[in-house]
XYZ file of C-alpha atoms in Angstrom:
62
model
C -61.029 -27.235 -7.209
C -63.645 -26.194 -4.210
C -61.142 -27.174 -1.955
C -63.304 -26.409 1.417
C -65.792 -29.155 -0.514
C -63.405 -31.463 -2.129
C -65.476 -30.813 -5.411
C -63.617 -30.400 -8.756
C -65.971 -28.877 -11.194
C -65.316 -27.962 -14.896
C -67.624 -25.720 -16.844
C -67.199 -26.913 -20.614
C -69.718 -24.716 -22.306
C -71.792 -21.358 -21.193
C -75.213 -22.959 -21.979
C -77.788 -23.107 -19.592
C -77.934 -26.366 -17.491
C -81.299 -28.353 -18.208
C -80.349 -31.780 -16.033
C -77.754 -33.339 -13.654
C -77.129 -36.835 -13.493
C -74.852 -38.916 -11.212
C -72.971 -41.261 -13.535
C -71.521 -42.828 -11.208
C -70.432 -42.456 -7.318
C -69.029 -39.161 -7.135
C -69.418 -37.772 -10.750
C -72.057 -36.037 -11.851
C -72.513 -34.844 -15.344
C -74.423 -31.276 -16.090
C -76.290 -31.447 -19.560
C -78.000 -28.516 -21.858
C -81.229 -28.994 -23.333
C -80.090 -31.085 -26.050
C -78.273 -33.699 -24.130
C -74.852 -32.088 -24.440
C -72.321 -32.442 -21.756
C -72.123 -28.997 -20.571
C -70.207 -29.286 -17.171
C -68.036 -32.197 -15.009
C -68.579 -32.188 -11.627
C -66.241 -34.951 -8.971
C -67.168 -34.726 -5.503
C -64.215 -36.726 -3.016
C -61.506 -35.453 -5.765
C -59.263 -35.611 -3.334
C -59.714 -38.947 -2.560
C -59.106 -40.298 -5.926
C -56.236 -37.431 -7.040
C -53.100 -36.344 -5.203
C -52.665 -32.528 -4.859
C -49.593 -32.969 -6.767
C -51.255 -34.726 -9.655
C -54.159 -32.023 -9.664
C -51.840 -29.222 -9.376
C -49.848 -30.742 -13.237
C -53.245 -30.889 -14.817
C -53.563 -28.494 -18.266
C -56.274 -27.178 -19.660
C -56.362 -25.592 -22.963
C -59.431 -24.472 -24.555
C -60.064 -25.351 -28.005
């Protein structure tokens, strides 16, 4: 988490980023060239998450 920008941002794969789109308020989705989901971007995370529920997130890479 940028915390200085409230911005969460999660990088799910190393290809180049073709597009952004704002799904919704606050989430904006980074796609490749083919259309896949390559990064997750929430702006106002904390907002919407408690530090203490951010700080029991895992992440495992697969």
């Amino acid at each position: 988490m940028v915390k200085e920008n409230d911005v969460l941002y999660l990088r799910l794969d190393e290809k180049a980023i073709a597009e952004s789109e704002e799904v919704r308020p606050g989430v904006i989705l980074d796609y490749d060239k083919d259309g896949n989901v390559v990064g997750l971007e929430l702006l106002g995370i904390s907002k919407n998450i408690s530090s203490e529920e951010l700080n029991s997130f895992h992440f495992h890479s697969a």
